[in-house]
Each structure stands twice: as C-alpha cells, then as structure tokens.
Coordinates of C-alpha atoms and ligand atoms in Angstrom, one line a residue:
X1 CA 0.0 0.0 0.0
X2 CA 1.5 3.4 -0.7
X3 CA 1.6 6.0 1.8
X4 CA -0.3 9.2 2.1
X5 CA 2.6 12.1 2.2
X6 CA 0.8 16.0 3.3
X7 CA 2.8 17.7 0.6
X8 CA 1.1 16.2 -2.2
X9 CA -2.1 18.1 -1.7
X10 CA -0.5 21.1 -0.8
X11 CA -0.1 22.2 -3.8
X12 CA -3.5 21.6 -5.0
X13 CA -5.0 23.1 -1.5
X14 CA -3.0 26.2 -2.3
X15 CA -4.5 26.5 -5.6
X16 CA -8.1 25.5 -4.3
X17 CA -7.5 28.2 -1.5
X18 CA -6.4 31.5 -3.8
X19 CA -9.9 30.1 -6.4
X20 CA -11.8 29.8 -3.4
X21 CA -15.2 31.6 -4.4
X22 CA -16.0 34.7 -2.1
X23 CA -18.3 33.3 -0.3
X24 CA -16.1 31.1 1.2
X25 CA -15.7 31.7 5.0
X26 CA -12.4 32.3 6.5
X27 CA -10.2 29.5 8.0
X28 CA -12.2 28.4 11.4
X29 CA -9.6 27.7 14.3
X30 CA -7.8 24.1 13.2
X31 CA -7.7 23.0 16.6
X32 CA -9.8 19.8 17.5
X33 CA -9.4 18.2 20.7
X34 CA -11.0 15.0 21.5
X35 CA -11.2 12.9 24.4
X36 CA -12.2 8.8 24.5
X37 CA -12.9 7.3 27.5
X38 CA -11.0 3.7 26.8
X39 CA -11.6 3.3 30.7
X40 CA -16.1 3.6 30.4
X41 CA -17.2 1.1 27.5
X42 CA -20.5 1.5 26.0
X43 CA -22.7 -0.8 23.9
X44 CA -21.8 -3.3 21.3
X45 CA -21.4 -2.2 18.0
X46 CA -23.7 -5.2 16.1
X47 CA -21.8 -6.3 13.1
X48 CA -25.0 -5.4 11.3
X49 CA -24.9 -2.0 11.6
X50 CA -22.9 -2.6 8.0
X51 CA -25.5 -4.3 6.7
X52 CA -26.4 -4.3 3.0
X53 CA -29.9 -3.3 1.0
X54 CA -30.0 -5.1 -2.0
X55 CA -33.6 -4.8 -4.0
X56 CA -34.7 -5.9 -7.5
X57 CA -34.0 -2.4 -8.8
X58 CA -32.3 -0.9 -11.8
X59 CA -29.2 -3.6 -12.6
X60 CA -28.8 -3.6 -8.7
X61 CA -29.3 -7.7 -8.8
X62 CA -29.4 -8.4 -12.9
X63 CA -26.2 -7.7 -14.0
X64 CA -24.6 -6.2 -10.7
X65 CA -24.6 -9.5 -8.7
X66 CA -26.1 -12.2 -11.2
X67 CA -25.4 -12.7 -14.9
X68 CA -27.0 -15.9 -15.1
X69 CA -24.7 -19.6 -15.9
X70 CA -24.7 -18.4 -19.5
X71 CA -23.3 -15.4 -19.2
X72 CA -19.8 -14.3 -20.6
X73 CA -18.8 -12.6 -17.1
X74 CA -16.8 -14.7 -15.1
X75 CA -19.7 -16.3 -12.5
X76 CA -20.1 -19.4 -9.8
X77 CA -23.5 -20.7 -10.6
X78 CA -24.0 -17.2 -11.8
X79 CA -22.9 -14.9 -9.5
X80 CA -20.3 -12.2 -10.7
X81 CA -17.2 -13.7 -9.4
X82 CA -15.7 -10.0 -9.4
X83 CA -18.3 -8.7 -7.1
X84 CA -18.8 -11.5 -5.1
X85 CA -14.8 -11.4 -4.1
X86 CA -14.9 -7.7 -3.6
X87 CA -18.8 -8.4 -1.3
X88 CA -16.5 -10.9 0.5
X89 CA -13.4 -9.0 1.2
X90 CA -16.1 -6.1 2.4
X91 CA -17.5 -8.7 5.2
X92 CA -20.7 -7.6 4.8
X93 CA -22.6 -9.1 7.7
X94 CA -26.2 -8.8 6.3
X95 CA -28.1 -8.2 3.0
X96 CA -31.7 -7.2 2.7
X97 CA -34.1 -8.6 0.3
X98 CA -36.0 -8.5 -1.8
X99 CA -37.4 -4.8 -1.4
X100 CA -37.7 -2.0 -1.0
X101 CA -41.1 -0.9 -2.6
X102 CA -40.3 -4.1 -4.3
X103 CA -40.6 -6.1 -1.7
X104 CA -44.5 -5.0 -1.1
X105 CA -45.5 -6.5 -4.9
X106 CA -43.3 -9.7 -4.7
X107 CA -44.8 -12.8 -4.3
X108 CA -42.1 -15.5 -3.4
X109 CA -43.6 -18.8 -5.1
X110 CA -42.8 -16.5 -8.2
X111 CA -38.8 -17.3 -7.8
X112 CA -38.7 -20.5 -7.0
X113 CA -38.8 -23.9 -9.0
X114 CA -37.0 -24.2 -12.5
X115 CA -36.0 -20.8 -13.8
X116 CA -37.3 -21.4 -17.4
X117 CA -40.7 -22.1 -15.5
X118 CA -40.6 -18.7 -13.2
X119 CA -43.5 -16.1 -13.4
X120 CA -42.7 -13.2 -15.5
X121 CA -43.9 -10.0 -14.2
X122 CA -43.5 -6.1 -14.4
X123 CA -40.9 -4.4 -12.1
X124 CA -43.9 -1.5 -11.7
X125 CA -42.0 0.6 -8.9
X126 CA -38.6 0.7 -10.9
X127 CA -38.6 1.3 -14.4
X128 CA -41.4 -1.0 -15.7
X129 CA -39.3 -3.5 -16.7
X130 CA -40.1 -7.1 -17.3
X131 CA -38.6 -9.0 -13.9
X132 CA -38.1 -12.4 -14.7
X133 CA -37.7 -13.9 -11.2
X134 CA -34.6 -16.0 -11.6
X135 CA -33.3 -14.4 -9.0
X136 CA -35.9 -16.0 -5.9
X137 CA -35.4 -17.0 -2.5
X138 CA -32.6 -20.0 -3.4
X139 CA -30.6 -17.6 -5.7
X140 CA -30.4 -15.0 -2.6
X141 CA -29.2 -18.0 -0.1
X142 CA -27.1 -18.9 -2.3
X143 CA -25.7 -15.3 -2.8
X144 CA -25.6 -14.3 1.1
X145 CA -23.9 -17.6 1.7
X146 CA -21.1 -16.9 -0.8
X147 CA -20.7 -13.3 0.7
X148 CA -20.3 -15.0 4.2
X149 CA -23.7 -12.3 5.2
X150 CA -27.1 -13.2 7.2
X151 CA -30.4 -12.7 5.6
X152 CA -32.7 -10.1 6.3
X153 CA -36.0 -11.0 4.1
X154 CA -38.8 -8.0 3.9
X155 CA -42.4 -9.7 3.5
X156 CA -44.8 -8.6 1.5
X157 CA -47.3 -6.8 3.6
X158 CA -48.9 -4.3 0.6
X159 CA -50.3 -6.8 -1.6
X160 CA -50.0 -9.8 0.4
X161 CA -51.4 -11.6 3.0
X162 CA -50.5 -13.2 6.3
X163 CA -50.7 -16.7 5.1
X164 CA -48.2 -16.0 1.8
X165 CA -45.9 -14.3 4.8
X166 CA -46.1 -17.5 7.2
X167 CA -45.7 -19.8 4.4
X168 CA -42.8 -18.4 2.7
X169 CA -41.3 -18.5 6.5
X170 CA -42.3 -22.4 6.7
X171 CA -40.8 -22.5 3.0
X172 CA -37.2 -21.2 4.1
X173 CA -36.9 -22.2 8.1
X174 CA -39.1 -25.5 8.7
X175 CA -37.7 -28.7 9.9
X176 CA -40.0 -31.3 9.7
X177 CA -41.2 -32.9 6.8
X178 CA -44.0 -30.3 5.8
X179 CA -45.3 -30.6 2.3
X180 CA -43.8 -27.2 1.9
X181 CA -40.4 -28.4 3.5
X182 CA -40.7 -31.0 0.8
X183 CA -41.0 -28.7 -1.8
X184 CA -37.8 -26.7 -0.7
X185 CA -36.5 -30.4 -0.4
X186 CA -37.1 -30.9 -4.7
X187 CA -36.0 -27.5 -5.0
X188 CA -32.4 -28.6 -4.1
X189 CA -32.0 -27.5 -0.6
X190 CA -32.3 -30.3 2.5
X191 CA -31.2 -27.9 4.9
X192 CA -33.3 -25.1 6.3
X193 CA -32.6 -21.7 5.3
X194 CA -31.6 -19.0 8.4
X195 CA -33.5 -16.1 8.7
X196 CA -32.2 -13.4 10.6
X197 CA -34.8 -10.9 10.4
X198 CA -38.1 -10.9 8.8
X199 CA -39.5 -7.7 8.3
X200 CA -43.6 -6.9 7.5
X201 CA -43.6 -4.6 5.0
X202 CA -41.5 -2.0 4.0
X203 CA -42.6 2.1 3.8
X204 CA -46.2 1.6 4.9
X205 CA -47.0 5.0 4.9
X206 CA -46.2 5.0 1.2
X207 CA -45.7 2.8 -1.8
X208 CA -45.9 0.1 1.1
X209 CA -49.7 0.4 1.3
X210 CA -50.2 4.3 1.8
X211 CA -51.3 3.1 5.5
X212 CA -52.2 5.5 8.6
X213 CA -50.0 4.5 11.4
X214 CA -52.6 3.3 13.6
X215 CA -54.2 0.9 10.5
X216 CA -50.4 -0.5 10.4
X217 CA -50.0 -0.9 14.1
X218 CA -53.2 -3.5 13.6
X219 CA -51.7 -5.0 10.5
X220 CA -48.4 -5.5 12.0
X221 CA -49.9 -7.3 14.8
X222 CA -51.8 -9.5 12.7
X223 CA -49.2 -10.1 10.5
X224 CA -46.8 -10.8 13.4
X225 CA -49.2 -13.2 15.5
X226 CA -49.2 -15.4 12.7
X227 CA -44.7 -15.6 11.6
X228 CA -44.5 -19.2 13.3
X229 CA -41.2 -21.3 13.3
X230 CA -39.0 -23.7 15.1
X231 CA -35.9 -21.6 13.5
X232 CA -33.7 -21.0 16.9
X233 CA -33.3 -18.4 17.5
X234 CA -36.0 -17.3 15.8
X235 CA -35.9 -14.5 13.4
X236 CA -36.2 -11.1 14.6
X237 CA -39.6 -9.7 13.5
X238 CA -38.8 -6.1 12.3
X239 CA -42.1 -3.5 12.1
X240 CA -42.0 -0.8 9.3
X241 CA -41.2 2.5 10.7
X242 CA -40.8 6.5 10.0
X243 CA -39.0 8.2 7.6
X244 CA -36.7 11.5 8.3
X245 CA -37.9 12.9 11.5
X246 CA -41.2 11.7 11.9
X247 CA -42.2 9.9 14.9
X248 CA -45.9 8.5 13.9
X249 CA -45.5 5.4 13.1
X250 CA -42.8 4.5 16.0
X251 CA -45.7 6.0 18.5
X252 CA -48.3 3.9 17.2
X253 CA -46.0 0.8 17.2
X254 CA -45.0 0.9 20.6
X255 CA -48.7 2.1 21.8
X256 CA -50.3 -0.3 20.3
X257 CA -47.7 -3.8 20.6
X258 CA -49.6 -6.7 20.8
X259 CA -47.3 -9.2 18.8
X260 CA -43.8 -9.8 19.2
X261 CA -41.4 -6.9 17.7
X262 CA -37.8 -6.6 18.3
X263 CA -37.3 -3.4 15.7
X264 CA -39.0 -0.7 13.9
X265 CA -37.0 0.2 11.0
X266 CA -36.4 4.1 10.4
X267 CA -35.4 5.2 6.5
X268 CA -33.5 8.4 5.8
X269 CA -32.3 9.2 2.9
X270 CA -30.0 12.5 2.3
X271 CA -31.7 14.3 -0.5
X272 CA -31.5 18.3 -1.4
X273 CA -34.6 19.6 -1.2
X274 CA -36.8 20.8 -0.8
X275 CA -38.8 19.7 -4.0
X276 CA -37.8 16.0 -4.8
X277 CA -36.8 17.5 -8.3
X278 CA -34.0 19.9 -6.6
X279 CA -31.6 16.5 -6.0
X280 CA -27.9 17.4 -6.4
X281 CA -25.9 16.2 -9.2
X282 CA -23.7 13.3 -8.1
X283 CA -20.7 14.7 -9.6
X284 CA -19.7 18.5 -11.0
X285 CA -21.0 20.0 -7.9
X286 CA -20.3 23.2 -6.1
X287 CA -19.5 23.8 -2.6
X288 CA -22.6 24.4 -2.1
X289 CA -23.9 20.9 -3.1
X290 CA -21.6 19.5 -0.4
X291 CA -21.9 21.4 2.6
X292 CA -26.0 21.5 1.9
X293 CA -25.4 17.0 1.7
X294 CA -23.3 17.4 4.5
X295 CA -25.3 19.2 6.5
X296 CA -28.3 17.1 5.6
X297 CA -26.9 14.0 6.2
X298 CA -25.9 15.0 9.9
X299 CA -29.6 15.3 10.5
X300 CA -30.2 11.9 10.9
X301 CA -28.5 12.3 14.3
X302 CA -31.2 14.3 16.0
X303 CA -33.9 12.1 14.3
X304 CA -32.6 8.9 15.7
X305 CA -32.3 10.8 18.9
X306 CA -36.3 11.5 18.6
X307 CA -36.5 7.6 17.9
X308 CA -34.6 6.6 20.8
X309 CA -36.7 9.1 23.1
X310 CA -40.3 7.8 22.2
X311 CA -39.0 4.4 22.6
X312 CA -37.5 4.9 26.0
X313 CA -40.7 7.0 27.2
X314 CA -42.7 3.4 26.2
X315 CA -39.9 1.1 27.6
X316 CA -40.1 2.9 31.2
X317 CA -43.6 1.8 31.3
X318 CA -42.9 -1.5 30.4
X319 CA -41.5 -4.6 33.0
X320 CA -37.7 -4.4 33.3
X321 CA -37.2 -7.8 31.1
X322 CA -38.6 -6.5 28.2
X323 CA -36.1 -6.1 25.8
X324 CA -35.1 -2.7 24.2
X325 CA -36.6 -2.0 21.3
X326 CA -33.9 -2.0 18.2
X327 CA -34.4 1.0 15.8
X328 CA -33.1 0.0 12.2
X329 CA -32.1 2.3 9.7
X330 CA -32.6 -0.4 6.9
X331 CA -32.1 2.8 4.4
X332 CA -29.8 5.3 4.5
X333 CA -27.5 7.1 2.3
X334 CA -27.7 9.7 -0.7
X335 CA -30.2 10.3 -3.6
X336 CA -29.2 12.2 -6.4
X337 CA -29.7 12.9 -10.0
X338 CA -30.0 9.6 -12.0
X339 CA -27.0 9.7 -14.5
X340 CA -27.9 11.6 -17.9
X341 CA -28.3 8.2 -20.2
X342 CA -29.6 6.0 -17.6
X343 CA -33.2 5.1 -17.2
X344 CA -34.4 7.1 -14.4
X345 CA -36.6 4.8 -12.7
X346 CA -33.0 3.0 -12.0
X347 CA -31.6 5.6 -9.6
X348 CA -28.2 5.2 -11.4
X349 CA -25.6 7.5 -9.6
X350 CA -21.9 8.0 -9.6
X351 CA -20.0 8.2 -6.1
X352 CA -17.4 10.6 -4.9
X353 CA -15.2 11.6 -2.0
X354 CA -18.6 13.3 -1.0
X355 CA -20.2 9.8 -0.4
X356 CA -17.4 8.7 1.4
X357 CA -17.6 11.2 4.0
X358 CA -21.2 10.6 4.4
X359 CA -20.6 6.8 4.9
X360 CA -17.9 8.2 7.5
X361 CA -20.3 10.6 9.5
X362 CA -23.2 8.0 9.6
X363 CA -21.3 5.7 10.9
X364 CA -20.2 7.8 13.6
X365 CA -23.3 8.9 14.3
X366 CA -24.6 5.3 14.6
X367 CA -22.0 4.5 16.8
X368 CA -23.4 6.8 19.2
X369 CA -26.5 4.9 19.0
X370 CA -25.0 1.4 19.3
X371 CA -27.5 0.4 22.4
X372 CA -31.0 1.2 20.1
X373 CA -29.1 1.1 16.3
X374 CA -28.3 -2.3 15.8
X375 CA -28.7 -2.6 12.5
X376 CA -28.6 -0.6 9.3
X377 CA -28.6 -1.2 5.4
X378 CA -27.5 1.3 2.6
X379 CA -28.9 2.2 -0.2
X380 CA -27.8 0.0 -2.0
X381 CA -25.2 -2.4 -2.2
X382 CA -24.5 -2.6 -6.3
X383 CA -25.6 0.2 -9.4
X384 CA -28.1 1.6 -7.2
X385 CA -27.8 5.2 -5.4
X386 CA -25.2 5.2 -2.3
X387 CA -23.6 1.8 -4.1
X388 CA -20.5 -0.2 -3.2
X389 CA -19.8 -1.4 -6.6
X390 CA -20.9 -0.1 -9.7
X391 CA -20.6 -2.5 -12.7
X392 CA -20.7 -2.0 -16.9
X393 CA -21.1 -5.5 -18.5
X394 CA -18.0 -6.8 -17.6
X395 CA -16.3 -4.2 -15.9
X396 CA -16.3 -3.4 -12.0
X397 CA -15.0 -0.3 -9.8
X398 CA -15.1 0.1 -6.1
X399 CA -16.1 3.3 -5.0
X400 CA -15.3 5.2 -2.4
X401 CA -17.8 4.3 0.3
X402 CA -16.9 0.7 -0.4
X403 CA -13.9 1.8 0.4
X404 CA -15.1 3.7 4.0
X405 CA -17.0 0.3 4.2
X406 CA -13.8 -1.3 4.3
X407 CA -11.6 0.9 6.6
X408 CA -14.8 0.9 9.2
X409 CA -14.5 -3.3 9.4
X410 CA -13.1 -2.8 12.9
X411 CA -15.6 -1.5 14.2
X412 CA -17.9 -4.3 13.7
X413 CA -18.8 -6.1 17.2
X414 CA -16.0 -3.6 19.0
X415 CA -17.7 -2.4 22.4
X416 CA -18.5 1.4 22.0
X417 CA -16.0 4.0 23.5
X418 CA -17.5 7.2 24.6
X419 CA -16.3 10.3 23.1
X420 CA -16.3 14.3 23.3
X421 CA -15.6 16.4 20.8
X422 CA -14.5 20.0 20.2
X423 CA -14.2 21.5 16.8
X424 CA -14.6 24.8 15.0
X425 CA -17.1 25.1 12.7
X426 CA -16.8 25.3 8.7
X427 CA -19.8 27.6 7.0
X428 CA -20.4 28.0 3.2
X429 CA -23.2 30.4 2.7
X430 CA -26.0 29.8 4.6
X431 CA -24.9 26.3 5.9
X432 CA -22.6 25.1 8.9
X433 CA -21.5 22.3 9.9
X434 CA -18.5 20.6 12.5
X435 CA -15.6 20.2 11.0
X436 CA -14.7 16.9 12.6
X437 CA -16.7 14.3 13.5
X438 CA -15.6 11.0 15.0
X439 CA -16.7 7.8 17.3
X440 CA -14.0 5.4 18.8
X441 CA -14.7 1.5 19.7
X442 CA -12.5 -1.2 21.3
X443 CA -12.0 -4.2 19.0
X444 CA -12.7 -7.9 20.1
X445 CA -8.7 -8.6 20.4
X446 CA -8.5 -5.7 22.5
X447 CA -6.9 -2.8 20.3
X448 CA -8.6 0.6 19.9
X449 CA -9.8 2.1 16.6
X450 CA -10.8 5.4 15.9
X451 CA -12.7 7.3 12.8
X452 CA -11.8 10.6 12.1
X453 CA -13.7 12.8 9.4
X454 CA -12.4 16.4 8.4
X455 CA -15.8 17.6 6.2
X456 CA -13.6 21.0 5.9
X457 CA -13.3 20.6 2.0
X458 CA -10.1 23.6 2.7
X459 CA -8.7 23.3 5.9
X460 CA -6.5 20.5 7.6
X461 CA -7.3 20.3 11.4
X462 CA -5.0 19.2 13.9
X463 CA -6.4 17.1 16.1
X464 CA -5.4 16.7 19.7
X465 CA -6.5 13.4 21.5
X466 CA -6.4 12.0 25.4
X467 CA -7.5 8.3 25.3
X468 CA -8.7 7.8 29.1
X469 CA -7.7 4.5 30.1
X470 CA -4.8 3.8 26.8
X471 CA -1.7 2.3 27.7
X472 CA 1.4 3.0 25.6
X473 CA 1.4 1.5 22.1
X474 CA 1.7 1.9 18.6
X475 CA -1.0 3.4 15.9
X476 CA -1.3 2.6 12.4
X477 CA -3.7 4.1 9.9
X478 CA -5.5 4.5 6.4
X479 CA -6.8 7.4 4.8
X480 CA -8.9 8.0 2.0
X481 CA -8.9 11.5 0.7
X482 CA -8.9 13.1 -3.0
X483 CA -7.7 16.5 -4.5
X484 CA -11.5 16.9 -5.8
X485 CA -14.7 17.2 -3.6
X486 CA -16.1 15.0 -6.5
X487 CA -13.1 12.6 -7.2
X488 CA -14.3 9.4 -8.1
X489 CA -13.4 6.0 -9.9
X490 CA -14.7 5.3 -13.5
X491 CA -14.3 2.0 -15.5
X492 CA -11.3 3.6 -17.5
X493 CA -9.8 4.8 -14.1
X494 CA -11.3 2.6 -11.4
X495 CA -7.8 3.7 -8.8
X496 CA -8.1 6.9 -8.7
X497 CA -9.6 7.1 -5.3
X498 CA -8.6 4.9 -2.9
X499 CA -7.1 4.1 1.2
X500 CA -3.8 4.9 1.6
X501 CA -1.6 4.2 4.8
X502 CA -1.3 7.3 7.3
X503 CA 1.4 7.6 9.0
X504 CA 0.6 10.9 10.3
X505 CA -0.5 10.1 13.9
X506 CA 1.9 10.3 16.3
X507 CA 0.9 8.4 20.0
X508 CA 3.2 9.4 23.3
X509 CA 1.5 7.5 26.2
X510 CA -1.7 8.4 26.1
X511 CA -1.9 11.2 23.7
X512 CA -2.2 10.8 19.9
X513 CA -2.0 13.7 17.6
X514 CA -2.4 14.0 13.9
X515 CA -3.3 16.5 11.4
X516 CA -6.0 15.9 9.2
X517 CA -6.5 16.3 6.1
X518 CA -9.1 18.6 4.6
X519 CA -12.0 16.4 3.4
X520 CA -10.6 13.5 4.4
X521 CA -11.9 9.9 6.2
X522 CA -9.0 8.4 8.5
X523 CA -9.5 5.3 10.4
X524 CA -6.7 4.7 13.1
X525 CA -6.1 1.8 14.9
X526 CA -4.3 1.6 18.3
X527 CA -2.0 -1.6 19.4
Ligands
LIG601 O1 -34.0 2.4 -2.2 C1 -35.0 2.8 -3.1 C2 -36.4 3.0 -2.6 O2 -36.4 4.0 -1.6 C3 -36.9 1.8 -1.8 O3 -37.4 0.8 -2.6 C4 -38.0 2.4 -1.0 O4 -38.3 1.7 0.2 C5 -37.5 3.8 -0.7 O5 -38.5 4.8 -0.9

C-alpha cells in the first residue's frame, strides 16, 4: 500500500485556497481536541450496523450480482465472481431482500422452481421493466452464503397476506417434513434456510400500502401473530417505521404492541430539497452541493435521537425484562440525480469523495446509538444510489464508500467507546457544519480504533486526543482522501480514489496527535 505524504495536496490546497469563491468563510480555528474514554465502555457495536440493502431495482441484482450460468462474465453458478470477491473481502454481515417498494408487490412462489418455468412479471416501482424472477429466495441464499452475510428477508405486507408471509417463513426455516419443506427439499435444498430478520412490509406509509399509522399498528400485529417457526433463535420480526424525522408510526407501534417486535425500521435518505426534483448532481458540484449534503446527512443524528426518546418513554412503562426496542435504519445514504443516459426509474448515480464522507459521518453517528441502532442497510449495495460497486457489462469499480465500508471493518462487534468532541465550525453560505466528527470503539482482540472525518473541504485540522484509560502503544492508519470534492473512480480509471496508509498520527503514552487532512476519512487503529 503506498503512503499518504501531506505535501502532495499542498499544492493543489493552495490553488483551491487562492480560487476559493468569495463566499467562502475564512479559516475556522484548526484546533480539535477530543477525548475517549477507553476506561467507560459502551454498547456493542452489532456487526449489522454494516448491513447491505439489495432490492430488484435498476441492474442492482441483474447484471450487478447475477449474470446468469450463460453469461460471458466470469460467474459461480452465476454470481459475478468479481463482485462477489470484492462483497466478501467487504464482510458484509447482512443483505436485505428482496425490497424495498419491491418487496410490497413480490410474491415468493414467483422465484422459486426451475427458472425457465418462473413467473414473469412487471418491475412496476422501478422502471417498468419485465422482472423475470430467476433471482428467488434459493438464488439470494445462495448469494448471502457466498458473501459470508445473514439474511434479512422484507415480506410482502402491501399486496399480500399473512398466510403468503407465514408460508414463505415455513418454505425457508421449517424442519419437519411439511409438504412445503418437501418442496424446498425438490427445489435442491435439504437444509433449512436461516432467517435473521423478517421484516412486515416495508414504507407503509407509502408505496408500502399508503397506511395511517394506527391501520399499520393492527396490520403489523396480525401479521406478526401469525410468523411461526421452530428456526432457533427465531428470526427477529422487524415492524416498518418512519421516515426522516417523523415519529408517527414508532408512536403507534409501541402504543399499540400486541405481537412480538424486536425493531422498527427508520429510512432516511440525504436528499436536497426541498422539492424531490432539486436532487444534487452526483458529480460536478459546487460547494454548495456539499456542505448542503453534508449538513443534511448529519440530521439523521437528531432524528434517531427522537427515535430513541419515544421508545424509551414506552420502555419505562414496560417490565424491566422487556427487551429494548432495536431502531433500524434499513435505508440510509444519498439520492441524487440519476446519470444523464440512464433510465431514471434505475436511480443510477456516480459516487465521490462526498459519499465517502457521508458513509464516515453516519457511521459515527450510529456509533453513538450502538444500544438502540443495531442494525442498518444502505442504499444499496451494487448500481443503485449510495452503491458499493458499480458495474458495466464486464467491468467493475469500487467506489469510495466501499472503500469507507472497508476501513470501518473494525468496528464491527467492537464495544462502543465514549467520546467528546470540540471543533470549530466550517460555514459556506448559509450552511454550517462541524468540522470533525468522530466515534472510537474497542475491538474484540483488545486494540482501539478510531474514525476521524475532516468535512472541511479547505482546511487540515490538527487534532489533539487523550484516550482515558490507553496504555502506551503503537497506531497505524489508512486514509482516504482526494484533491476533488467530487473525485471518483470510472471503468477507465477505477484507482483513482482509494485508502492509503497514514502515518501521520503520532501516540506518546496516552496522547495521539495528527493533522487531518481537509475532506478526508481516517481510520486509526491503536496496538
Ligand atoms: O431504495 C430505493 C427505494 O427508496 C426503496 O425501494 C423504498 O423503500 C425507498 O423509498
């Protein structure tokens, strides 16, 4: 791995600097100082906070994760070998399927059985394609077991019924000798599927069904009475939730709980408004376009916040053994312009050095949460909006938040560190943001890692950091930063962003100090 050396981007910040538009506020102070309390652990940090959202959308399943036996592409059984080495290396620890909007129209005995025999049917939510259903319920097993993730199946709660829910259960997690168990049986599979969680329905309060809260609360608890199985442990069952900083739905949930629940799923995506047609471009945008993303994206802290407080208000009144409620953000990440050339019902976009620190500041945020957010999935894992991977015909790139994705593998199922921190401000306009954020954790075998984002797109911060509780040792780090706001890989230079070692933190007992880099993701990790 090469190493990442200040004076390269000096140049280039120097020239950024003197073009700087007027607008541009002057240099905030560039001293951070944070302090992580190694000595107080927190929560867990559930491995499936880096969970996955991949829905029959756009070429986010055809042609991003399966070509088909046939196909030309390299595949196993047809899977994209390419993409399902780079899912692996990424240990992604849970996929959602099949939906999504999807999910509310999909109607499982559809995928299953020969694949020359599968039900044709229109893809009405994205695009109005023809879906062909080769890829059912033993194509995603498959899939998630190659990847090494869990599943996390969404229902069909919108144009279903609780009997195609229950039996689809019985289909992938029963036991005995059922005539539905038998039918799995012919289908090639002896072994019961695992189902991690099965969620009922998915955005109820729109293309899910158009519901009122209080209707849902009824249909979840009919729904849920009914999701019987000898699976142990059982699947979680995960209720469909709010969106952005509502509270409705969560209220009537938790009012209303009759049925087992473990979750309530929240979805947030960060979109610049305020009319839906007002979405930033995902590349060629001004400073503007990411300190307004930046800023929006931060909001999901104070709306997981308003989560966690109705929950709580219902939990005090509930007896001490009942377990706390999870809070899911089973979609996250940023919606843009579709690419000019791409069918818009696709939700095709490019991702920069933007998404990356995006990726970096939600998971930091989530961090903070780790007691009530155990478990998120981004939108989505291949081709569609936040992606991983994007893929043309043959061709694959990583992009940047795959690449935050990877750097942030420590923290999965590290305890929680608490963490303070003080940073100036950076403004553009009319927006403001911190300049840093961060979150700190303390790994399984015992080392401590720490995220560090400057969202500064001009300004390096020194950073200045007591670790309560560290013992002398030695840090080593990767860093992912660009000379662009909007640097990003293409299929003719897939490279040209990507983690490079950082050898720019310095640790003298318990002190560590660096300077970070303006718009920058650093993840260090302490020995
Ligand atoms: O992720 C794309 C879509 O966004 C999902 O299908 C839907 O749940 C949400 O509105």
């Amino acid at each position: 791995m090469s190493s990442y050396k200040p004076g390269c981007l000096l140049a280039a910040l120097l020239v950024s600097a003197l073009a700087a538009p007027c607008a541009a506020a002057a240099a905030p102070p560039s001293v951070t100082t944070v302090t992580i309390h190694a000595d107080r652990p927190g929560a867990t940090i559930n491995k499936n906070v880096y969970g996955q959202f991949s829905e029959h959308l756009g070429s986010g399943i055809y042609g991003g994760i399966y070509v088909g036996e046939g196909s030309p592409i390299p595949n196993t059984r047809g899977f994209r070998n390419d993409v399902i080495a780079a899912l692996k290396e990424l240990k992604v620890p849970m996929v959602r399927w099949p939906g999504g909007c999807f999910a509310d129209e999909y109607h499982w005995r559809d995928g299953i059985g020969p694949q020359d025999k599968r039900t044709v049917r229109i893809n009405t939510n994205w695009g109005g394609v023809p879906e062909s259903n080769a890829f059912g319920t033993h194509e995603f097993f498959d899939f998630i077991d190659m990847i090494g993730a869990d599943a996390y199946v969404n229902a069909n709660v919108g144009t279903g019924t609780p009997a195609e829910a229950a039996q689809w259960l019985e289909y992938m997690t029963g036991e005995q000798d059922t005539t539905l168990v038998k039918e799995r049986k012919a289908n090639c599979h002896d072994k019961p599927f695992k189902v991690a969680i099965y969620a009922m329905g998915n955005e109820t309060w729109g293309c899910g069904g158009n519901m009122t809260p209080e209707y849902y609360a009824d249909v979840y608890n009919r729904f849920a009475t009914f999701m019987k199985t000898s699976q142990q442990p059982r699947p979680e069952l995960l209720a469909s939730g709010d969106h952005d900083g509502h509270t409705e739905f969560t209220t009537a949930l938790m009012k209303n709980m009759r049925a087992g629940m473990d979750a309530i799923s929240l979805h947030y995506y960060t979109i610049l408004g305020p009319r839906w047609p007002d979405k930033d471009t995902a590349t060629g945008f001004s400073e503007a376009g990411w300190i307004n993303t930046l800023a929006n994206t931060l909001k999901i802290d104070g709306y997981i916040k308003k989560q966690d407080a109705v929950m709580t208000a219902f939990e005090k009144k509930m007896p001490a053994a009942h377990k706390k409620m999870g809070l899911y953000v089973d979609e996250w990440g940023t919606w843009y312009k579709p690419e000019p050339g791409s069918n818009p019902g696709f939700l095709v976009q490019q991702n920069t050095l933007r998404d990356a620190v995006v990726a970096a500041a939600n998971f930091n945020i989530f961090h903070k949460y780790a007691d009530r957010v155990r478990m998120t999935s981004i939108a989505q894992t291949i081709n569609v909006l936040q992606a991983m991977i994007l893929t043309d015909g043959p061709k694959m790139l990583l992009t940047p938040t795959y690449h935050v994705f990877h750097m942030y593998k420590p923290f999965q199922d590290a305890t929680s560190l608490p963490i303070n921190v003080k940073t100036g401000t950076y403004k553009y306009g009319k927006w403001s943001v911190p300049q840093v954020s961060a979150s700190a954790a303390r790994t399984k075998d015992g080392a401590i890692v720490i995220g560090l984002t400057n969202l500064d797109p001009h300004n390096s911060v020194d950073v200045s950091t007591l670790i309560a509780g560290a013992q002398e040792g030695q840090v080593k780090g990767e860093i992912l930063t660009a000379e662009a706001m909007d640097a990003h890989n293409t299929f003719d230079n897939p490279n040209a962003v990507h983690p490079v070692a950082f050898d720019g933190a310095k640790l003298a007992g318990n002190k560590l100090s660096l300077t970070l880099p303006a718009k920058s993701v650093v993840v260090l990790t302490l020995n």
